[in-house]
Amino acid sequence: KYRFRKMFDFEIYSYECHYTKLDNEIFNLAKEKLQSFKICSSNCLFIDDQLDCLKIASRAGFRTFHYTNQKELETYLQNEPGL
């Protein structure tokens, strides 16, 4: 469905881990998984369409992208250094 998904080492979905994206626990879970890849959260991108969720992710140390449409996201991913 989304072509950009193959660009990432792993994905975490709130519906799969039963945490909401407004809960810091989902970001703690992500950080634990990142440690296994030896990756820092500041090198990771959190994508969402809700600004409240993006603020929480940013406070947890993640880079963020406000999703509005797939074309805009794909353009961002192609041009963003460090991804």
Coordinates of N, CA and C in Angstrom, one line a residue:
K1 N 0.8 -1.2 0.0 CA 0.0 0.0 0.0 C 0.9 1.3 0.0
Y2 N 1.8 1.3 0.9 CA 2.7 2.5 1.0 C 4.1 2.1 0.6
R3 N 4.6 2.7 -0.5 CA 5.9 2.4 -1.0 C 7.1 2.8 -0.1
F4 N 6.9 3.8 0.7 CA 8.0 4.3 1.5 C 8.3 3.3 2.7
R5 N 7.4 2.4 3.0 CA 7.7 1.5 4.1 C 8.9 0.7 4.0
K6 N 9.4 0.3 2.8 CA 10.6 -0.5 2.6 C 11.8 0.3 2.9
M7 N 11.7 1.6 3.1 CA 12.9 2.4 3.4 C 13.3 2.3 4.9
F8 N 12.5 1.7 5.7 CA 12.8 1.7 7.2 C 13.2 0.3 7.7
D9 N 14.1 0.3 8.7 CA 14.5 -1.0 9.3 C 13.4 -1.7 10.0
F10 N 12.5 -0.9 10.7 CA 11.4 -1.5 11.4 C 10.3 -0.4 11.6
E11 N 9.2 -0.8 11.9 CA 8.0 0.1 12.2 C 7.4 -0.4 13.4
I12 N 6.8 0.6 14.2 CA 6.0 0.3 15.3 C 4.7 0.9 15.1
Y13 N 3.6 0.1 15.3 CA 2.3 0.7 15.1 C 1.5 0.6 16.4
S14 N 0.9 1.7 16.8 CA 0.2 1.8 18.1 C -0.9 0.7 18.3
Y15 N -1.5 0.3 17.2 CA -2.6 -0.7 17.3 C -2.0 -2.1 17.6
E16 N -0.7 -2.3 17.2 CA -0.1 -3.6 17.5 C 0.5 -3.7 18.9
C17 N 1.0 -2.6 19.4 CA 1.6 -2.7 20.8 C 0.7 -2.2 21.9
H18 N -0.5 -1.8 21.5 CA -1.6 -1.4 22.5 C -1.2 -0.2 23.3
Y19 N -0.4 0.7 22.8 CA -0.1 2.0 23.4 C -0.7 3.0 22.5
T20 N -1.2 4.1 23.0 CA -1.5 5.2 22.1 C -0.3 6.0 21.8
K21 N -0.4 6.8 20.8 CA 0.7 7.6 20.4 C 0.8 8.9 21.3
L22 N -0.2 9.0 22.2 CA -0.1 10.1 23.2 C 0.5 9.6 24.5
D23 N 0.9 8.3 24.5 CA 1.5 7.7 25.7 C 3.0 7.6 25.5
N24 N 3.8 8.1 26.4 CA 5.3 8.0 26.3 C 5.8 6.6 26.2
E25 N 5.0 5.6 26.6 CA 5.5 4.2 26.6 C 5.7 3.7 25.2
I26 N 5.0 4.2 24.2 CA 5.3 3.7 22.8 C 6.6 4.2 22.4
F27 N 7.0 5.4 22.8 CA 8.4 5.9 22.5 C 9.5 5.2 23.3
N28 N 9.2 4.8 24.5 CA 10.1 4.0 25.2 C 10.3 2.6 24.5
L29 N 9.3 2.0 24.1 CA 9.3 0.8 23.3 C 10.2 1.0 22.1
A30 N 10.0 2.0 21.4 CA 10.7 2.3 20.2 C 12.2 2.5 20.5
K31 N 12.5 3.2 21.6 CA 13.9 3.4 22.0 C 14.6 2.0 22.3
E32 N 13.9 1.2 23.0 CA 14.4 -0.2 23.3 C 14.7 -0.9 22.0
K33 N 13.8 -0.9 21.1 CA 14.1 -1.6 19.8 C 15.2 -1.0 19.0
L34 N 15.3 0.4 19.1 CA 16.4 1.1 18.4 C 17.8 0.7 19.0
Q35 N 17.8 0.4 20.3 CA 19.1 0.0 20.9 C 19.7 -1.3 20.3
S36 N 18.8 -2.2 19.9 CA 19.2 -3.4 19.3 C 19.9 -3.2 17.9
F37 N 19.5 -2.0 17.3 CA 20.1 -1.6 16.0 C 21.3 -0.6 16.2
K38 N 21.5 -0.3 17.5 CA 22.5 0.7 17.9 C 22.2 2.1 17.2
I39 N 20.9 2.5 17.2 CA 20.5 3.7 16.6 C 19.9 4.6 17.7
C40 N 20.2 5.9 17.6 CA 19.7 6.9 18.5 C 18.3 7.4 18.0
S41 N 17.5 7.7 18.9 CA 16.1 8.2 18.5 C 16.2 9.5 17.7
S42 N 17.2 10.3 17.9 CA 17.4 11.5 17.1 C 17.7 11.2 15.6
N43 N 18.0 10.0 15.3 CA 18.3 9.5 13.9 C 17.0 8.8 13.3
C44 N 15.9 8.9 14.0 CA 14.7 8.2 13.6 C 13.6 9.2 13.3
L45 N 12.7 8.8 12.4 CA 11.6 9.7 12.0 C 10.3 9.1 12.5
F46 N 9.6 9.9 13.2 CA 8.2 9.6 13.6 C 7.3 10.3 12.6
I47 N 6.4 9.6 12.0 CA 5.5 10.2 11.0 C 4.0 10.1 11.5
D48 N 3.3 11.2 11.5 CA 1.9 11.2 12.0 C 1.2 12.3 11.4
D49 N -0.1 12.2 11.4 CA -1.0 13.3 10.9 C -1.5 14.2 12.0
Q50 N -1.3 13.8 13.3 CA -1.8 14.5 14.5 C -0.6 15.3 15.1
L51 N -0.8 16.6 15.2 CA 0.2 17.5 15.8 C 0.5 17.2 17.2
D52 N -0.5 16.8 18.0 CA -0.2 16.4 19.4 C 0.7 15.2 19.5
C53 N 0.6 14.3 18.7 CA 1.4 13.1 18.7 C 2.9 13.5 18.3
L54 N 3.0 14.4 17.3 CA 4.3 14.8 16.9 C 5.0 15.6 18.0
K55 N 4.3 16.4 18.8 CA 4.9 17.1 19.9 C 5.5 16.1 20.9
I56 N 4.8 15.1 21.2 CA 5.2 14.1 22.2 C 6.5 13.3 21.7
A57 N 6.4 13.0 20.4 CA 7.6 12.3 19.8 C 8.8 13.2 19.8
S58 N 8.6 14.4 19.5 CA 9.7 15.4 19.5 C 10.3 15.5 20.8
R59 N 9.5 15.6 21.9 CA 10.0 15.7 23.3 C 10.7 14.4 23.7
A60 N 10.4 13.3 23.0 CA 11.1 12.0 23.3 C 12.4 11.9 22.5
G61 N 12.7 12.9 21.7 CA 13.9 12.9 21.0 C 13.9 12.4 19.6
F62 N 12.7 12.2 19.0 CA 12.6 11.7 17.6 C 12.4 12.9 16.7
R63 N 12.9 12.7 15.5 CA 12.6 13.6 14.4 C 11.2 13.3 14.0
T64 N 10.5 14.4 13.5 CA 9.1 14.2 13.2 C 8.7 14.7 11.8
F65 N 7.7 14.2 11.2 CA 7.1 14.7 10.0 C 5.6 14.7 10.1
H66 N 5.0 15.8 9.8 CA 3.6 16.0 9.8 C 3.0 15.4 8.4
Y67 N 2.4 14.3 8.5 CA 1.8 13.6 7.3 C 0.5 14.3 6.9
T68 N 0.5 14.7 5.6 CA -0.7 15.2 5.0 C -1.1 14.4 3.8
N69 N -0.1 13.9 3.1 CA -0.4 13.1 1.9 C 0.9 12.3 1.5
Q70 N 0.7 11.2 0.8 CA 1.8 10.3 0.5 C 2.9 10.9 -0.4
K71 N 2.5 11.7 -1.4 CA 3.4 12.3 -2.3 C 4.4 13.3 -1.5
E72 N 3.8 14.1 -0.6 CA 4.6 15.0 0.2 C 5.6 14.2 1.0
L73 N 5.2 13.1 1.6 CA 6.0 12.3 2.5 C 7.2 11.7 1.6
E74 N 6.8 11.1 0.5 CA 7.9 10.5 -0.4 C 8.9 11.5 -0.8
T75 N 8.5 12.7 -1.1 CA 9.4 13.8 -1.5 C 10.3 14.2 -0.3
Y76 N 9.7 14.3 0.9 CA 10.5 14.6 2.0 C 11.6 13.5 2.3
L77 N 11.2 12.2 2.2 CA 12.1 11.1 2.5 C 13.2 11.0 1.5
Q78 N 12.9 11.4 0.2 CA 14.0 11.4 -0.8 C 15.0 12.5 -0.6
N79 N 14.5 13.6 0.0 CA 15.4 14.8 0.1 C 16.0 15.0 1.5
E80 N 15.5 14.3 2.5 CA 16.0 14.5 3.8 C 17.3 13.9 4.1
P81 N 18.3 14.6 4.4 CA 19.6 14.0 4.7 C 19.5 13.2 6.0
G82 N 20.3 12.1 6.0 CA 20.3 11.3 7.2 C 19.3 10.2 7.4
L83 N 18.4 10.1 6.3 CA 17.4 9.0 6.4 C 17.8 7.9 5.4

